[in-house]
C-alpha positions as a Markdown table, in Angstrom:
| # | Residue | x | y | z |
|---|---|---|---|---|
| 1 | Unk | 16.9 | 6.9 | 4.8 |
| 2 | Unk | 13.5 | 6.4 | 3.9 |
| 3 | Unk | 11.1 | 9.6 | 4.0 |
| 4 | Unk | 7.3 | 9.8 | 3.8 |
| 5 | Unk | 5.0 | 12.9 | 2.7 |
| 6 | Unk | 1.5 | 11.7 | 3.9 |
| 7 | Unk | -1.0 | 13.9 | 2.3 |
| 8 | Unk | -5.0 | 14.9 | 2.9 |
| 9 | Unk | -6.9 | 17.1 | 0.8 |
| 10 | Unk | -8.6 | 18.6 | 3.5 |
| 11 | Unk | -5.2 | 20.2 | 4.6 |
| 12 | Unk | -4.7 | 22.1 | 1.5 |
| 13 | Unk | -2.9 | 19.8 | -0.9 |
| 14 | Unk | -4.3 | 18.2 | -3.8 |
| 15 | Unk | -4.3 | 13.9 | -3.9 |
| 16 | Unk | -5.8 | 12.0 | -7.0 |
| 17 | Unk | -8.0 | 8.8 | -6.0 |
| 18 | Unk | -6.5 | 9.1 | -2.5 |
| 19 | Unk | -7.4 | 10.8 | 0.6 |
| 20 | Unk | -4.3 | 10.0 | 2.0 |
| 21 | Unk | -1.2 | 9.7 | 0.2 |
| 22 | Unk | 2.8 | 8.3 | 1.1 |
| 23 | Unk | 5.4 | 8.4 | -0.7 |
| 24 | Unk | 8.8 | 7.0 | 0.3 |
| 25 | Unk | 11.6 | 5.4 | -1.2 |
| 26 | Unk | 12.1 | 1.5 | -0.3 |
| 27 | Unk | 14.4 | -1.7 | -1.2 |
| 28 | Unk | 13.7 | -3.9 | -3.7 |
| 29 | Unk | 15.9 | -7.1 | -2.8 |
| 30 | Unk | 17.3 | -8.2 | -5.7 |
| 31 | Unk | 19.6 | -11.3 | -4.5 |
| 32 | Unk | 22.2 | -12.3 | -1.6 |
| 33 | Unk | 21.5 | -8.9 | 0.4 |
| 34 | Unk | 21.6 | -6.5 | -2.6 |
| 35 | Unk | 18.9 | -4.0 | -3.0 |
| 36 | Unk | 17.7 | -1.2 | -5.8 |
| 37 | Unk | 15.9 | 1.6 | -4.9 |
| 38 | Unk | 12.5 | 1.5 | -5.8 |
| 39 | Unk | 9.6 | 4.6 | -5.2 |
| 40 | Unk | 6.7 | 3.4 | -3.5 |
| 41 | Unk | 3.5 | 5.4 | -3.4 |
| 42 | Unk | 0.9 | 4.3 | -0.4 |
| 43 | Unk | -2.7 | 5.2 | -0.9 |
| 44 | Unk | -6.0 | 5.0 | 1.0 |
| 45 | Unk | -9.2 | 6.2 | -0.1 |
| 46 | Unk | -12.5 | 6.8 | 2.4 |
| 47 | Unk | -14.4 | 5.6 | -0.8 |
| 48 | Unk | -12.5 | 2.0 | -0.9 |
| 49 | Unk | -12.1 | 1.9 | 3.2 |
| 50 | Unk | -10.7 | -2.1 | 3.2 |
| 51 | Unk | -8.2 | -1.3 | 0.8 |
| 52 | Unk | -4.6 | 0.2 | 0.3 |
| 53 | Unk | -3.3 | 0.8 | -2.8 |
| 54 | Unk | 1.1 | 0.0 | -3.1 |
| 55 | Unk | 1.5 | 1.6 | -6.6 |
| 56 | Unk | 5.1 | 1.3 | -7.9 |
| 57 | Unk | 5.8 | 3.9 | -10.5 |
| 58 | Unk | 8.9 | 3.7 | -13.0 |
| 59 | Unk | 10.1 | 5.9 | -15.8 |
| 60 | Unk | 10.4 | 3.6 | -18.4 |
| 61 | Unk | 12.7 | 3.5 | -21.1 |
| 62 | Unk | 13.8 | 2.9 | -24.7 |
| 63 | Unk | 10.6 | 0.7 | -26.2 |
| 64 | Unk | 9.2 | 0.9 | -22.5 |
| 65 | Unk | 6.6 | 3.9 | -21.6 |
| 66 | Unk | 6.3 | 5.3 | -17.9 |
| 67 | Unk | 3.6 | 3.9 | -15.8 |
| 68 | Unk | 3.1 | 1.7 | -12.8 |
| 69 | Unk | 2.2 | -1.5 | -11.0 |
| 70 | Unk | -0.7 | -1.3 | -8.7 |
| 71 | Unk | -1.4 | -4.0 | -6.3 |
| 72 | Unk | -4.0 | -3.7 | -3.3 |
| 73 | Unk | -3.6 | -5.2 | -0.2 |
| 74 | Unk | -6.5 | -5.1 | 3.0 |
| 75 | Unk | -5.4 | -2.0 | 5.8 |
| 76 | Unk | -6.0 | -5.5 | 8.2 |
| 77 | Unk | -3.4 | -7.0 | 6.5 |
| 78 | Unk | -1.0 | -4.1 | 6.7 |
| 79 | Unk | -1.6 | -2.9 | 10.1 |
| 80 | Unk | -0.8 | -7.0 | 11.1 |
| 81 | Unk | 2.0 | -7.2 | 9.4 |
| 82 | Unk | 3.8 | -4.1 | 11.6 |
| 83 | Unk | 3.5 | -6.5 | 15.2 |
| 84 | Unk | 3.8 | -10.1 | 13.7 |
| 85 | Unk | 4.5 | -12.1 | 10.1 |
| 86 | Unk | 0.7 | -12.1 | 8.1 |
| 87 | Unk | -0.7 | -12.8 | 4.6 |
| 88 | Unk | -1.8 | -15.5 | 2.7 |
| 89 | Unk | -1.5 | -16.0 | -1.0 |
| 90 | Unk | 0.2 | -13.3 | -2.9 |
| 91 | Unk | 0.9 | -10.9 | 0.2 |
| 92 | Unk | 2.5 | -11.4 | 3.1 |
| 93 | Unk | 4.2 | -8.6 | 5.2 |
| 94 | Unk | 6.4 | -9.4 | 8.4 |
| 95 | Unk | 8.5 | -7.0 | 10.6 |
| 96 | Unk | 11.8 | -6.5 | 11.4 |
| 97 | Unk | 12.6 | -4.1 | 14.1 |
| 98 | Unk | 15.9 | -4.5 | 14.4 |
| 99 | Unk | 16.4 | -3.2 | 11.1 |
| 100 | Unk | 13.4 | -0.5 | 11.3 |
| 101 | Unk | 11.4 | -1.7 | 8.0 |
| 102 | Unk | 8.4 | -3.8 | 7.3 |
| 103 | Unk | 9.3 | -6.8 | 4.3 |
| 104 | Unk | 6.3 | -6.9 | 1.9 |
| 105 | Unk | 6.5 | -9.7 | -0.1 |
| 106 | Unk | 4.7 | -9.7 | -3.5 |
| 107 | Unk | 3.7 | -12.9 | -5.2 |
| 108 | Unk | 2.6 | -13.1 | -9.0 |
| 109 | Unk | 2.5 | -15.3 | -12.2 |
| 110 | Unk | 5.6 | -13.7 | -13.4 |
| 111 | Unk | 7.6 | -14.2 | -9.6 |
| 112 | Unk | 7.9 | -12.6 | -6.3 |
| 113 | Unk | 9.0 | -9.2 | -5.4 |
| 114 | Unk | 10.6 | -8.9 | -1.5 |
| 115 | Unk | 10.5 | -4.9 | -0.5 |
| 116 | Unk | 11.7 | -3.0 | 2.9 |
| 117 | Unk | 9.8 | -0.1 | 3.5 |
| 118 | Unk | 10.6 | 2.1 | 6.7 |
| 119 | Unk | 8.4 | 0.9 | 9.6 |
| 120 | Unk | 8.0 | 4.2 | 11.1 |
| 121 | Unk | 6.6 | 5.5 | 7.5 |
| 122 | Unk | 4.4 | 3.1 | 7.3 |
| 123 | Unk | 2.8 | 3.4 | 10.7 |
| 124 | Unk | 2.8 | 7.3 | 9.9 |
| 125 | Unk | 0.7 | 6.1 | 7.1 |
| 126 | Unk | -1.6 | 4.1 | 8.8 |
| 127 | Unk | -2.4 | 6.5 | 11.8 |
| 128 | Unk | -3.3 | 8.7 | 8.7 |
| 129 | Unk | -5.4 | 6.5 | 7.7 |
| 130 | Unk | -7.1 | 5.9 | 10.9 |
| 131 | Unk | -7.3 | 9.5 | 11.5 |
| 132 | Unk | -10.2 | 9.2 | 8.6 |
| 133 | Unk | -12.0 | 6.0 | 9.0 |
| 134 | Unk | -10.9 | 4.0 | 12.5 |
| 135 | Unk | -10.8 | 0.5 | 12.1 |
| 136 | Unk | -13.7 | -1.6 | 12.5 |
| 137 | Unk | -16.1 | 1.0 | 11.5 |
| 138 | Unk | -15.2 | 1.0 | 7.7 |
| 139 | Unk | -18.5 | -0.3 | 5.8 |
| 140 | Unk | -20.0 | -0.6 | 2.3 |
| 141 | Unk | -23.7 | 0.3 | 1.0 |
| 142 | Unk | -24.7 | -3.4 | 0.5 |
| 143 | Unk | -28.0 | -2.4 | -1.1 |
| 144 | Unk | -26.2 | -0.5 | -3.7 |
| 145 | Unk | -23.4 | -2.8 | -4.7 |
| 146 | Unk | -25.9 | -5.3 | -4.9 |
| 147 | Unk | -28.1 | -3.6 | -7.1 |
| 148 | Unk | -25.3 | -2.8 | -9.7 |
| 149 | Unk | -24.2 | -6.0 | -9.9 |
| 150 | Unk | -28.2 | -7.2 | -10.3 |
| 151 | Unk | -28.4 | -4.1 | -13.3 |
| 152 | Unk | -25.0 | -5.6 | -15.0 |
| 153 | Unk | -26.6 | -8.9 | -14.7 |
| 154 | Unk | -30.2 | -8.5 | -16.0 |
């Protein structure tokens, strides 16, 4: 069963680079319907409000230290892909009730990943998230990206 802790500072618990935080367990399809377990850690900062981070921590191993894969996928893209197949490129999510997870497939140079994460952690997730900045009113300060890019440049 797959189990999420979604976490907000605000509420008394500490989060680094997130303001909300999941953590839950999910399958990692590795070939004719077998799976590993694989920790996935869903974060969402105010700061970055487009963006969710899917960070992938493992413990390493012999010549191997800890660490983790971070990819970041749009909240748009997420939320879509709980009601109907979306992405394009190296993300696509797609749902499948019947089964009670969301597939997030994960596309890269060295191949591509297929996950099931629990649907109803996910959502959990994403009402979290909403709960902070609703969607459609996330923005950035134009002026000021702008102008550091213009500093880098001149």
């Amino acid at each position: 069963r797959h189990r999420c802790r979604c976490v907000r500072p605000d509420r008394g618990a500490p989060v680094k680079r997130a303001d909300v935080e999941a953590s839950m367990e999910s399958r990692l399809l590795v070939g004719y319907g077998d799976t590993v377990r694989q920790p996935v850690i869903l974060q969402y900062a105010k700061a970055d409000p487009f963006a969710v981070r899917v960070v992938f921590p493992y413990s390493g191993g012999g010549l191997i230290p800890a660490g983790e894969v971070e990819w970041i996928v749009s909240r748009d893209l997420l939320q879509a892909g709980m009601e109907s197949a979306s992405g394009v490129g190296d993300v696509h999510i797609w749902p499948l009730p019947h089964r009670g997870v969301v597939a997030l497939q994960l596309t890269s140079n060295d191949g591509t990943a297929v996950l099931e994460l629990d649907a109803a952690a996910v959502e959990l997730f994403l009402t979290s998230t909403e709960e902070l900045v609703t969607s459609g009113s996330e923005s950035h300060d134009i002026d000021s990206i702008l102008g550091r890019i213009f500093a880098v440049s001149s």
